[in-house]
Short mmCIF file of C-alpha atoms in Angstrom, two decimals:
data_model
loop_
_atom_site.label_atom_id
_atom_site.label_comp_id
_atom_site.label_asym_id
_atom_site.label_seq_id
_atom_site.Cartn_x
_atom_site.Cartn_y
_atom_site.Cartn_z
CA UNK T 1 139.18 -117.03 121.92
CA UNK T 2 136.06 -118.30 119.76
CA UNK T 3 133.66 -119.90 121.65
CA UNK T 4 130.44 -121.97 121.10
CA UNK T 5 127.43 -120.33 122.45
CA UNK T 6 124.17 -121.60 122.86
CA UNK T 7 121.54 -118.89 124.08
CA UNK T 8 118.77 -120.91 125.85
CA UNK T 9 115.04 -118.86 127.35
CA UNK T 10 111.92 -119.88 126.76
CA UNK T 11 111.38 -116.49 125.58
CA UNK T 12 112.62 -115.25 122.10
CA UNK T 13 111.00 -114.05 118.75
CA UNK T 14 108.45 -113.75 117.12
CA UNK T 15 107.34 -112.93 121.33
CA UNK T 16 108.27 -109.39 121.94
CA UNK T 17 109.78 -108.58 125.19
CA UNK T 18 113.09 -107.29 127.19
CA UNK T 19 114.53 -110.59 127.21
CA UNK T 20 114.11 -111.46 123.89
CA UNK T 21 115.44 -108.09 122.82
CA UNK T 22 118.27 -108.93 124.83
CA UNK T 23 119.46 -112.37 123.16
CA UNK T 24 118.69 -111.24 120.16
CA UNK T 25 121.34 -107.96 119.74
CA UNK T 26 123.77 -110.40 122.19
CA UNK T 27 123.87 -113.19 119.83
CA UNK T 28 124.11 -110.21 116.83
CA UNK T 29 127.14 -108.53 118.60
CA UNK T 30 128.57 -112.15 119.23
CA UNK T 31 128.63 -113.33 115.68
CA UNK T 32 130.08 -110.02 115.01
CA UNK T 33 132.95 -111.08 117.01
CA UNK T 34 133.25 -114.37 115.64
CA UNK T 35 131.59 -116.43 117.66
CA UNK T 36 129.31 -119.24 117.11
CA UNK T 37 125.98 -118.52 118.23
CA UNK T 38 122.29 -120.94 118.24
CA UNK T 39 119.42 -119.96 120.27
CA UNK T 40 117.36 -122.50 121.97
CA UNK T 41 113.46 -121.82 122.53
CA UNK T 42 110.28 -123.11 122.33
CA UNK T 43 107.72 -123.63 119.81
CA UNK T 44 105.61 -120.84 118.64
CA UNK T 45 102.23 -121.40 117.09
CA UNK T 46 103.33 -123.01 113.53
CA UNK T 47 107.24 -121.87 114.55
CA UNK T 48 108.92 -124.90 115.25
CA UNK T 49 112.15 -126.76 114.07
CA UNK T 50 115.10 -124.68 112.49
CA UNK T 51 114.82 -121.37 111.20
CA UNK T 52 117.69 -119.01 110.29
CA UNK T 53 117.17 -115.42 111.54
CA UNK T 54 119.79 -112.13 110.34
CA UNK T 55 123.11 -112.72 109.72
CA UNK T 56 122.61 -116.57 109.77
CA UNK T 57 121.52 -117.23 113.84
CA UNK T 58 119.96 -120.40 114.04
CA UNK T 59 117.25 -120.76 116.25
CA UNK T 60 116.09 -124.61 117.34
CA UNK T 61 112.24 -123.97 118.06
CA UNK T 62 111.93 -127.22 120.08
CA UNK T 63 108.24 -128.97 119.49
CA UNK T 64 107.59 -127.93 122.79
CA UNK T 65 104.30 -125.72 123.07
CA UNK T 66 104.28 -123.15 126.04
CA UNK T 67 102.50 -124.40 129.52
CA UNK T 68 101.91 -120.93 131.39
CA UNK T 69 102.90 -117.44 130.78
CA UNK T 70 105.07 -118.34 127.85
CA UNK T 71 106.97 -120.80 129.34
CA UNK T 72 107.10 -124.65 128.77
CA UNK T 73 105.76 -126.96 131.34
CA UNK T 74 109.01 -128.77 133.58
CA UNK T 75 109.51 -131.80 132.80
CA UNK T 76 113.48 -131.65 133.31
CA UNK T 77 113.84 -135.47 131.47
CA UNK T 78 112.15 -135.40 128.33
CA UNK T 79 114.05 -132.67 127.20
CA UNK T 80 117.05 -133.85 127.46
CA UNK T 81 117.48 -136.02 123.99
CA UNK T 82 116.55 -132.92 122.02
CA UNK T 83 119.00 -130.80 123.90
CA UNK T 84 121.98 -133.55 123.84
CA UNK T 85 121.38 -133.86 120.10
CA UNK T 86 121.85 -129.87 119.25
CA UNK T 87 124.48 -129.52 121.72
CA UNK T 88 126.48 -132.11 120.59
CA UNK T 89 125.48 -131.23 116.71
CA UNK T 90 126.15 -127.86 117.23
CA UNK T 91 129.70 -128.54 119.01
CA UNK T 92 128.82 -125.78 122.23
CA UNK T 93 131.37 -125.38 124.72
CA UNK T 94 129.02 -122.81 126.64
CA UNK T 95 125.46 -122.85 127.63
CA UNK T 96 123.85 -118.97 128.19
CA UNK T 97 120.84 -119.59 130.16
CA UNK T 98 118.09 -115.89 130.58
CA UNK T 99 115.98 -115.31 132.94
CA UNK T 100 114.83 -116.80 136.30
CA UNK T 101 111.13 -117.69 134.05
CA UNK T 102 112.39 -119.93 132.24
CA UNK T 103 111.97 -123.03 132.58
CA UNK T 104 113.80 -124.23 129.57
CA UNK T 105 116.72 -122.62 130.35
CA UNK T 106 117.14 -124.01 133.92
CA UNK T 107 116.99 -127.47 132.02
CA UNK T 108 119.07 -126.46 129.33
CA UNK T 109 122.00 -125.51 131.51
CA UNK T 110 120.82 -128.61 134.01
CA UNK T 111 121.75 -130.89 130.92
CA UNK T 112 124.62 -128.79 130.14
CA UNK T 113 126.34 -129.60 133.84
CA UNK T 114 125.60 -133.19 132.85
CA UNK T 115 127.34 -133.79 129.93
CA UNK T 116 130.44 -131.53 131.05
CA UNK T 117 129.47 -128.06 129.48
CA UNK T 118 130.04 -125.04 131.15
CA UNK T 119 127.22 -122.83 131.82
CA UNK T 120 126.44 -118.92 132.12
CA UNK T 121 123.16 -117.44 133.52
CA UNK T 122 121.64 -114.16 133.49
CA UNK T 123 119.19 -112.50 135.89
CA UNK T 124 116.47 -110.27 133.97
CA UNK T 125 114.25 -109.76 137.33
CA UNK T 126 114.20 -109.12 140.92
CA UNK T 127 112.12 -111.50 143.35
CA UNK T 128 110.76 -110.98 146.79
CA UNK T 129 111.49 -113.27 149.93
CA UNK T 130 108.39 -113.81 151.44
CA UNK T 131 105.22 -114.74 149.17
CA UNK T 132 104.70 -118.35 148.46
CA UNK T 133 105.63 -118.16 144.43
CA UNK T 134 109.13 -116.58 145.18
CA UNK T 135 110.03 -118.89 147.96
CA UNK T 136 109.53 -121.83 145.49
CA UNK T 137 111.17 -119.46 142.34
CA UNK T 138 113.99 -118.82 144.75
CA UNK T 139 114.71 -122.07 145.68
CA UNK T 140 114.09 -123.41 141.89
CA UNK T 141 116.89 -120.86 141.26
CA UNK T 142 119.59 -122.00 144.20
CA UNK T 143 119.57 -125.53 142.34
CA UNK T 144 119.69 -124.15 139.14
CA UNK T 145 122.61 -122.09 140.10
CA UNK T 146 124.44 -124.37 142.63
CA UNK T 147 127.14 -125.31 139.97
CA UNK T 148 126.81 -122.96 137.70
CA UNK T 149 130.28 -121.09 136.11
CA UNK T 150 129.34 -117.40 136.35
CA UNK T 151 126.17 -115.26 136.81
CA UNK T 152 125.15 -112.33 135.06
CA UNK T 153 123.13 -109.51 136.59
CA UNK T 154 121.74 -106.57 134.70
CA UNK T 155 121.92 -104.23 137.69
CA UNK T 156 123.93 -103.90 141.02
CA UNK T 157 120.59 -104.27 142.80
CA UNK T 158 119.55 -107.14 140.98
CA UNK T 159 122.84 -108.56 141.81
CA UNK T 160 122.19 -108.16 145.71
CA UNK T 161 119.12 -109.71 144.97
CA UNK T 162 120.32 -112.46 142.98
CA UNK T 163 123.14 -113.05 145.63
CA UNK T 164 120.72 -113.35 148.47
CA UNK T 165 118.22 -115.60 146.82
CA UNK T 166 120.22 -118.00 145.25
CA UNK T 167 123.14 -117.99 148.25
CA UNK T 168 125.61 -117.10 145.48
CA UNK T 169 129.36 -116.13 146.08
CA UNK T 170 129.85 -112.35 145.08
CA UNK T 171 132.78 -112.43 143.13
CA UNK T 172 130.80 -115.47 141.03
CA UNK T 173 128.24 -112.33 139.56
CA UNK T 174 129.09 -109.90 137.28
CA UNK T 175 127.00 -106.41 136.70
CA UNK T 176 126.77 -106.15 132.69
CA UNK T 177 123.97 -103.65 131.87
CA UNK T 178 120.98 -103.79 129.45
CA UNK T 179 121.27 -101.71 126.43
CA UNK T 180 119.32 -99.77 123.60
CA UNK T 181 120.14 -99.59 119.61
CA UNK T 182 120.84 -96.04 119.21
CA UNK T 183 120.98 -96.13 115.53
CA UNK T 184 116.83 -97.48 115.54
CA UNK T 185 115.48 -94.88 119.02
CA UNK T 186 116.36 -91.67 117.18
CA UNK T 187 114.20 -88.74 118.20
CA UNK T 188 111.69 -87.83 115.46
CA UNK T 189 109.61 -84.68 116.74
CA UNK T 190 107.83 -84.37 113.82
CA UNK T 191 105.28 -87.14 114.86
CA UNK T 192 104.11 -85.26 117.95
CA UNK T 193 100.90 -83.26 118.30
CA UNK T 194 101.22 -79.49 118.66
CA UNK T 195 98.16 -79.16 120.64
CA UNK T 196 97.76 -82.05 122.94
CA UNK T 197 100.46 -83.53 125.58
CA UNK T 198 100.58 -86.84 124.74
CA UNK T 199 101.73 -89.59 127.85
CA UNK T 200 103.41 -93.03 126.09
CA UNK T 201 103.01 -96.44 128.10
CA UNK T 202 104.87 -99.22 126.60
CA UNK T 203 105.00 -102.41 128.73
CA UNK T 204 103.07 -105.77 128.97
CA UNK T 205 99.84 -105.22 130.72
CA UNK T 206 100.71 -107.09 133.94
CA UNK T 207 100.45 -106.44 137.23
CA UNK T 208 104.05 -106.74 138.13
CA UNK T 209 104.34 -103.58 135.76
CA UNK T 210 102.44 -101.59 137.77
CA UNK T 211 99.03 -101.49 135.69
CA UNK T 212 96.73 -101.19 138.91
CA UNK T 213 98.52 -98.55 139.42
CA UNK T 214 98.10 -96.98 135.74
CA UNK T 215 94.44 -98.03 135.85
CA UNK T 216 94.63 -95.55 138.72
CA UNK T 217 96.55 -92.83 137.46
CA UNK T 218 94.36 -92.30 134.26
CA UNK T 219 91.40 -90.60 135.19
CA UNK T 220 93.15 -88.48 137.74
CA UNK T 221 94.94 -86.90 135.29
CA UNK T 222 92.90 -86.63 132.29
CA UNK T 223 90.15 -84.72 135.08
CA UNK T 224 93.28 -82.03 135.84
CA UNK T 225 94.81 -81.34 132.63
CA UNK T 226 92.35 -81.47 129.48
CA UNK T 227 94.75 -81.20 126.71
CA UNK T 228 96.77 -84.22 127.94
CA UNK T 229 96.22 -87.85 126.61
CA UNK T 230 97.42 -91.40 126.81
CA UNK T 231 98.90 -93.64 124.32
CA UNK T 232 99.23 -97.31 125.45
CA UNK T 233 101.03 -100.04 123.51
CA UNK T 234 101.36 -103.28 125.09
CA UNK T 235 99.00 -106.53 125.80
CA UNK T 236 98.34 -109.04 128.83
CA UNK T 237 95.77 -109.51 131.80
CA UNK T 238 95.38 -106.25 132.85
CA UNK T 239 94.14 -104.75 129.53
CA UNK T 240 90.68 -105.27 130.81
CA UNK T 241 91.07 -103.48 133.65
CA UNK T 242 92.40 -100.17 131.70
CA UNK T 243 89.11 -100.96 129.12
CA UNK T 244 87.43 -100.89 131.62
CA UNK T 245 88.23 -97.45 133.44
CA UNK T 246 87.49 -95.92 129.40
CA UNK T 247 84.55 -96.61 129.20
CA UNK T 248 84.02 -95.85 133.34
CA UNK T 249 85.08 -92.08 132.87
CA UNK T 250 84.24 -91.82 129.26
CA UNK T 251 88.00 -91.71 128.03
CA UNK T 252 87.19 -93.39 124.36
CA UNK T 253 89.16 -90.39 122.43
CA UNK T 254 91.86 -89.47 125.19
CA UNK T 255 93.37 -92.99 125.79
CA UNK T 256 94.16 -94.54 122.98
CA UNK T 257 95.31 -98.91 123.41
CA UNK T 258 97.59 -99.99 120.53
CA UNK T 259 97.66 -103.91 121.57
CA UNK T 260 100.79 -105.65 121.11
CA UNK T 261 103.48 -103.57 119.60
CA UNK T 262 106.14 -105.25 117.43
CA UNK T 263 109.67 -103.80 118.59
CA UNK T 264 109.85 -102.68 115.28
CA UNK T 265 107.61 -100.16 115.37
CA UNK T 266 107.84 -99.04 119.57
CA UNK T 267 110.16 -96.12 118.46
CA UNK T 268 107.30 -94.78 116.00
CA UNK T 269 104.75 -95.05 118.82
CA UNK T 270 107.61 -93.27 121.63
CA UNK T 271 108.05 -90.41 119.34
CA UNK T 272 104.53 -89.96 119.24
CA UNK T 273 104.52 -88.78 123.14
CA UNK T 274 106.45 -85.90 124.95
CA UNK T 275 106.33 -88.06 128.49
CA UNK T 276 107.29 -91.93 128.82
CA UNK T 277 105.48 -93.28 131.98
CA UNK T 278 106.95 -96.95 133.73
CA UNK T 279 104.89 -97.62 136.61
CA UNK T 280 106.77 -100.80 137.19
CA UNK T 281 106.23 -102.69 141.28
CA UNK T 282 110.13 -104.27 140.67
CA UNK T 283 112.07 -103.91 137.47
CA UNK T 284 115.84 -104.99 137.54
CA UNK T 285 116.90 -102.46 134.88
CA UNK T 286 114.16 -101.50 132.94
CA UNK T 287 115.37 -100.87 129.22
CA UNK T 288 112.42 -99.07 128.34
CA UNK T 289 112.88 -95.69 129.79
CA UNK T 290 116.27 -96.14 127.75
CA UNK T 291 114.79 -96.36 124.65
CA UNK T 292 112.26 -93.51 125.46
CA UNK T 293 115.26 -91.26 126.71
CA UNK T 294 116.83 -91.82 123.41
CA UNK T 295 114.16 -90.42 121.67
CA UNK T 296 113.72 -87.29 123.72
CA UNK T 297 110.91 -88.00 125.86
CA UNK T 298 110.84 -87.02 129.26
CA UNK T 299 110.74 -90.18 131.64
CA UNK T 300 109.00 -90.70 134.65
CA UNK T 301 108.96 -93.71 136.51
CA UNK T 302 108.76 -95.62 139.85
CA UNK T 303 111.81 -95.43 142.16
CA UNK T 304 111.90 -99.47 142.37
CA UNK T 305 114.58 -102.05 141.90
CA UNK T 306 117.25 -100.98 139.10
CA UNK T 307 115.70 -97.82 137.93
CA UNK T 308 117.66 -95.23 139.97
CA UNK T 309 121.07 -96.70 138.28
CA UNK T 310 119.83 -96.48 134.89
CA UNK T 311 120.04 -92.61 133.62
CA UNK T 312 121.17 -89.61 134.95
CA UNK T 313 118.95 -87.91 137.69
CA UNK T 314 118.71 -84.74 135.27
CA UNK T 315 116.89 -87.08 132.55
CA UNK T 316 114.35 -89.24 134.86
CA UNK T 317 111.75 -88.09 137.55
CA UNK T 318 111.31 -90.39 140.17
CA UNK T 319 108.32 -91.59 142.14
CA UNK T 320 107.03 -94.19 144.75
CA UNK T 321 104.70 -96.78 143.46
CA UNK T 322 101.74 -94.93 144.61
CA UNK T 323 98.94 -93.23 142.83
CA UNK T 324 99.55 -89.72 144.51
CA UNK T 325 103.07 -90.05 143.86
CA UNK T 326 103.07 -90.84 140.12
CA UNK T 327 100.01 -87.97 139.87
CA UNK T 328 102.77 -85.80 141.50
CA UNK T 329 105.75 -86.65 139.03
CA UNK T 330 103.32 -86.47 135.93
CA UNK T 331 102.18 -82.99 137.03
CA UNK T 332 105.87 -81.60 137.13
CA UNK T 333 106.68 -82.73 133.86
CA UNK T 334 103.23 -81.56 132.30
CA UNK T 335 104.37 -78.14 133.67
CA UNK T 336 108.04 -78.34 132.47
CA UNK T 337 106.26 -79.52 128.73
CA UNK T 338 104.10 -76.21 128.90
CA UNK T 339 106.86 -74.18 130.19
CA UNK T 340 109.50 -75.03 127.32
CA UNK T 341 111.86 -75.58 129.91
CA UNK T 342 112.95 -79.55 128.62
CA UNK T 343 115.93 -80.12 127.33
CA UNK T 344 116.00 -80.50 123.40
CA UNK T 345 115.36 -84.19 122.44
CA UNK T 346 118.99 -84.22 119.69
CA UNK T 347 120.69 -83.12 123.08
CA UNK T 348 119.11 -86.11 124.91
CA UNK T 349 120.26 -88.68 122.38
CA UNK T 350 123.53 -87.09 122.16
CA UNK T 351 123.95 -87.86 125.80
CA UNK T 352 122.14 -91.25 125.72
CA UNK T 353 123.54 -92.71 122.15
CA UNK T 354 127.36 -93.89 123.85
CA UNK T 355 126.11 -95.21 127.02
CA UNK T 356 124.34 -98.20 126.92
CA UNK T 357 125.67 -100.05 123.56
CA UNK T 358 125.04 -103.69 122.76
CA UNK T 359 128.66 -103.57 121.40
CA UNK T 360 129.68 -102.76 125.30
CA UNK T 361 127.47 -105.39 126.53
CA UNK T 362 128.98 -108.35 123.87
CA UNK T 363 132.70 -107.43 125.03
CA UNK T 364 131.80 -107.59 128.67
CA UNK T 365 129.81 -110.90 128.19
CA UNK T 366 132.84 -112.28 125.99
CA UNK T 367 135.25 -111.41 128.68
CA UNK T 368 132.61 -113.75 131.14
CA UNK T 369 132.78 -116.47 128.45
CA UNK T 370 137.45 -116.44 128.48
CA UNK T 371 137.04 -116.42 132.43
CA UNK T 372 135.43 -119.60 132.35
CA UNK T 373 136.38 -121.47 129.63
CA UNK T 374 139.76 -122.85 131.27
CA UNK T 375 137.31 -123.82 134.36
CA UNK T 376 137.59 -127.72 134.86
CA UNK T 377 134.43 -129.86 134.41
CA UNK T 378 132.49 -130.63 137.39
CA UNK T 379 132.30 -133.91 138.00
CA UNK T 380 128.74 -135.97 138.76
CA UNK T 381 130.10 -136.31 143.12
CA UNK T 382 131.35 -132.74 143.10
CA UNK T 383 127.63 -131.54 141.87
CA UNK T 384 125.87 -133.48 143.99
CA UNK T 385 128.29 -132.34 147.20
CA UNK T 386 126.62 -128.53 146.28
CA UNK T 387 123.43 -129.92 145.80
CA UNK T 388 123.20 -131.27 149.52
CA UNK T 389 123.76 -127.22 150.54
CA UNK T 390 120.34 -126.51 149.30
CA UNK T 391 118.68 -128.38 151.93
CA UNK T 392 118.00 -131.46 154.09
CA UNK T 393 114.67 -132.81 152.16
CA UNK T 394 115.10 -130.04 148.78
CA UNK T 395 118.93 -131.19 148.81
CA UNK T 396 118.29 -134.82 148.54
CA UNK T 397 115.11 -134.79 145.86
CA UNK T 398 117.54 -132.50 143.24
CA UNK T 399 120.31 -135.35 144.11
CA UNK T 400 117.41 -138.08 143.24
CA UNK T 401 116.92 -135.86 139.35
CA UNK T 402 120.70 -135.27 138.78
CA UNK T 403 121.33 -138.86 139.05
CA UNK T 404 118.13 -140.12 137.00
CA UNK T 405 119.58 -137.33 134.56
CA UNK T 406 123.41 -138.33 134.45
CA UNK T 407 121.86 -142.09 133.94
CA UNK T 408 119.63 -140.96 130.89
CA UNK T 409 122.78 -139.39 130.00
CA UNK T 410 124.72 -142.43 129.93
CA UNK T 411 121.89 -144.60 128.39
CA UNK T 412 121.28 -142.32 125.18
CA UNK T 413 124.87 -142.13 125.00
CA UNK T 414 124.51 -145.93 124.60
CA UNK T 415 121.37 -145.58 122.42
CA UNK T 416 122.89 -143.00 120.21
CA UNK T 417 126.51 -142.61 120.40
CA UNK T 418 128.18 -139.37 119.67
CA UNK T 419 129.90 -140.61 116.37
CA UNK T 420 126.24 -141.10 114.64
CA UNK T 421 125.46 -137.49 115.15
CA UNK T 422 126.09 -135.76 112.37
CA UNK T 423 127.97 -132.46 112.90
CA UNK T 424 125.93 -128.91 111.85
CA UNK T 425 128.09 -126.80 109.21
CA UNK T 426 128.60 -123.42 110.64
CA UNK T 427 127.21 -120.32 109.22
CA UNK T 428 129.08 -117.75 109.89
CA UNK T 429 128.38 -113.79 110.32
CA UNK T 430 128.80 -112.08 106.73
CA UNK T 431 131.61 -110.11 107.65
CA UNK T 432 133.74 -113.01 108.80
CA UNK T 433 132.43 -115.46 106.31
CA UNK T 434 133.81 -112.88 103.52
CA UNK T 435 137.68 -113.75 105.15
CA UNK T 436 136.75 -117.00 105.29
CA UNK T 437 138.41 -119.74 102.93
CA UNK T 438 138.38 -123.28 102.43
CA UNK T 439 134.34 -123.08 103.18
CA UNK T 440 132.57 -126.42 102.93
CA UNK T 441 130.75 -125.67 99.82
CA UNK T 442 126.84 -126.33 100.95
CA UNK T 443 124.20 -124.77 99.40
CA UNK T 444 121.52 -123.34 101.39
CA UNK T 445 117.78 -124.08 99.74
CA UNK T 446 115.33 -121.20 100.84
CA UNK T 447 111.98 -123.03 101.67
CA UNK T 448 109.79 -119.85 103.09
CA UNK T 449 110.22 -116.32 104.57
CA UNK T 450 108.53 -115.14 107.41
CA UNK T 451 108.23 -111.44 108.30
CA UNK T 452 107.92 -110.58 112.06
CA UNK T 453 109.89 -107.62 112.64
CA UNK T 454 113.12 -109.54 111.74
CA UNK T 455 114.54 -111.12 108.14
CA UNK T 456 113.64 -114.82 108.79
CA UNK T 457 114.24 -117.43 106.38
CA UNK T 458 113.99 -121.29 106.79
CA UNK T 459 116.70 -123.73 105.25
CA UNK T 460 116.42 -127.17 103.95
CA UNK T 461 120.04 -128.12 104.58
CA UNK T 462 121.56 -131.24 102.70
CA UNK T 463 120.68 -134.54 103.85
CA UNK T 464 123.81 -136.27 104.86
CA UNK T 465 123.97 -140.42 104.67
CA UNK T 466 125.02 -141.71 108.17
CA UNK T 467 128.07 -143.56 108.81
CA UNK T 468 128.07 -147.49 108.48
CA UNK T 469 128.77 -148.95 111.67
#
C-alpha cells in the first residue's frame, strides 16, 4: 500500500543531530519503497520555502524562524494555513510527527486530527516525572497524543516511559529501533595515532549529555595516563565550561574541540580515536555509540535510559553517571588498548553492519503506516471526549484550542476552498520513476545548489493559472 507521508520536527538539515539523521535515512528508505515522502520544518537562516534534497525529498522550510533551542515558538493557530495548504497540495494521508521538542510537530499532527488525517508520532527522548519543565513537557505530550493513531518508541525503556507520561495504551506503541549506515561508519585504522590513545566525544555540548560530567572526567585522566588525549566534536552551552577546564589544567595540546561536526565527516573524526566516550544523564537509544561500534572503537558509556539494549555487553562498558565511575570504565579500556587484547575493528563491523539497518527500520515503520490506514477518522466530539481525560482545568483549555482550531478550519475552508489549491506533481525516487510511464512531462528549472553535507538543489516549478470560478 503507497502512502502519503509527511515527516514533520522542528529539527532537520542543514541542523545536525539524531533526529534529523533519523528523518532523513526514513524518508530515503521510504521513497525507496515507493512512497511519497515531504518533510515539514522550520526556517533556517536564509533556508526557507521549497528545496529538493537527494532523490527528490521535498522539504517545506516554513518562514518560521526558531524561538528557543531550535524550536519555533507555539503559537498552535497561525500555523495552521501554511500546514492546510501543503497537506492538502501535497495529497498526505499520514502525518509522522519526531520528537517530544518539537513544537511544530505537535501542531502539525494537531492540524492533522483536524482536518481528518491520521497521525504517527515518535519518541526520540526520555523525560523525568518530577521537575517543573517535564511536568509541563509531559502534559504538553498527553494532549498531543490523546488521539493520536500509533506511537513509535526507539527503545523498550523509552516506551515505558512514553507509556507512563503520556497515559498511553501499550499495545498503541511500537519499539522500532534507531539505526546506523553501515556502508558510510566503516572502520579506517589508518587515521589513528600509533603513539597516543586517543578518547572521541561526539555529542552536543549540553548538559543533558552529560558534559558536567566530561568537564569532570578530563583532567582526571589526562593526570593518570600521559599518552592519552581527547578529541571533542560537538557545539552548545557547555563548550565553555570544557574551555574552560583547558586552559585550568593546561590541556591546550591534549584536548583538542572540533566545534560543530557535519555528519558527513563524524566517521573521519571516530576513526581518529581507539575509545568512544557517551556520558549521556538519559538517552532513549543513543545512536552514537552505534556508529562508533561500527568503526571499531571501543565504547564506553553511562548505564542510563536505552543504552543497555543497544549492543552486545561484549562490545560496550558500562558505567553510572558519576565521575569515579566513568574514570573507572575509561581506565579498563585504556588497559585493554595497551594490552592488545580488543577485538579487531573489521570483526566489530562484521558483527555491527546487519543489525541496526535503516532498511529494517523503513519496513517496520511501513508496517505502522498499513495498521492504521483503514483506522476511521476521528470525529471533532470523539476528540474532544479524550481531551476531557487529561484533566479537569488542562482538559477543558485544550477543548477551548481544538474548537477555535476546527473553526479556523472551517473558515479557511470557506476562504480558500480545496478546489483552488493547486495539486503538487510528485517526484518520485529514481528507481521507481525509471518504471514509471505516462509521467506528467514538467520540467524542473535548477535555480541554486547548496552544499551542506547533502546534494540540495532548489526548483522553480511551473506556474500553473488557477481555475476560473
Amino acid at each position: 500500500m503507497r502512502h502519503n507521508i509527511c515527516m514533520a520536527s522542528d529539527f532537520f538539515f542543514p541542523n545536525t543531530g539524531g533526529v534529523e539523521s533519523h528523518i532523513y535515512q526514513l524518508s530515503q528508505c521510504l521513497l525507496h519503497r515507493g512512497h511519497k515522502i515531504i518533510v515539514i520544518t522550520h526556517a533556517y537562516g536564509q533556508r526557507s520555502g521549497i528545496r529538493h534534497v537527494t532523490n527528490n525529498l521535498k522539504v517545506y522550510y516554513l518562514p518560521m524562524g526558531p524561538f528557543y533551542n531550535q524550536c519555533v515558538l507555539p503559537t498552535l493557530f497561525t500555523s495552521l494555513p501554511l500546514v492546510r495548504y501543503i497537506l492538502i497540495r501535497e495529497k498526505i494521508t499520514i502525518v509522522h510527527g519526531h520528537s517530544s521538542f518539537s513544537a511544530l510537530a505537535h501542531e502539525a499532527m494537531f492540524h492533522a486530527k483536524t482536518m481528518g488525517i491520521h497521525t504517527v508520532f515518535t519518541d526520540h527522548s526520555l523525560f523525568g516525572f518530577a521537575d517543573g519543565s517535564s511536568i509541563i513537557t509531559n502534559k504538553i505530550l498527553k494532549f498531543s497524543l490523546a488521539n493520536v493513531n500509533h506511537v513509535i518508541c526507539v527503545s523498550h525503556t523509552s516506551k515505558e516511559n512514553t507509556v507512563l507520561r503520556a497515559s498511553l495504551q501499550p499495545h498503541l506503541v511500537s519499539v522500532i529501533p534507531n539505526a546506523v549506515d553501515a556502508t558510510v561508519f566503516i572502520p579506517d585504522v589508518t587515521k589513528r595515532s600509533q603513539e597516543r590513545i586517543v578518547i572521541v566525544v561526539v555529542s552536543r555540548l549540553v548538559y543533558r549529555k552529560g558534559m558536567d560530567l566530561l568537564a569532570s572526567i578530563i583532567p582526571e585522566i589526562c593526570h593518570q595516563h600521559h599518552d592519552v588525549d581527547f578529541l571533542i566534536g560537538g557545539d552548545g552551552p557547555k563548550w565553555i565550561d570544557i574551555e574552560e577546564v583547558r586552559e585550568q589544567y593546561q590541556l591546550q595540546d591534549r584536548v583538542t574541540m572540533l566545534g560543530a561536526v557535519q555528519h558527513s565527516n563524524v566517521k573521519n573524526v571516530l576513526n581518529q580515536g581507539d575509545i568512544f566516550l557517551n556520558t549521556s544523564l538519559t538517552e532513549a537509544f543513543c545512536i552514537a555509540i552505534v556508529e562508533a561500534a561500527c568503526c571499531g572503537l571501543q565504547v564506553v558509556s553511562t548505564r542510563v535510559g536505552g543504552v543497555p539494549e543497544v549492543l552486545p555487553e561484549d562490545l560496550i562498558l558500562l558505567a553510572e553517571p558519576s565521575v569515579k565511575s566513568l574514570v573507572e570504565a575509561l581506565n579498563e579500556a585504556i588497559a585493554r588498548k595497551r594490552n592488545n587484547s580488543v577485538l579487531p575493528p573489521e570483526h566489530v563491523y562484521n558483527r555491527m553492519k546487519d543489525i541496526y539497518t535503516w532498511q529494517n527500520v523503513a519496513a517496520r515503520t511501513e508496517q505502522v503506516y498499513d495498521s492504521i490506514a483503514d483506522d476511521p477518522t476521528t470525529e471533532l466530539a470523539e476528540r474532544l471526549e479524550r481531551f476531557c481525560h487529561c484533566g479537569p482545568f488542562a482538559g477543558i483549555f485544550i477543548i477551548f484550542l481544538a474548537v477555535i482550531d476546527h473553526l479556523f478550519y472551517i473558515f479557511l475552508e470557506w476562504m480558500v476552498p480545496r478546489k483552488d489549491i493547486d495539486i503538487a506533481v510528485d517526484l518520485l525516487h529514481p528507481s521507481i520513476q525509471s518504471n514509471q510511464k505516462d509521467l506528467p512531462n514538467v520540467q524542473l528549472l535548477p535555480r541554486r545548489r547548496l552544499h551542506h553535507g547533502q546534494t540540495t538543489v532548489e526548483y522553480q516549478l511551473p506556474r500553473l493559472r488557477p481555475r476560473k470560478r
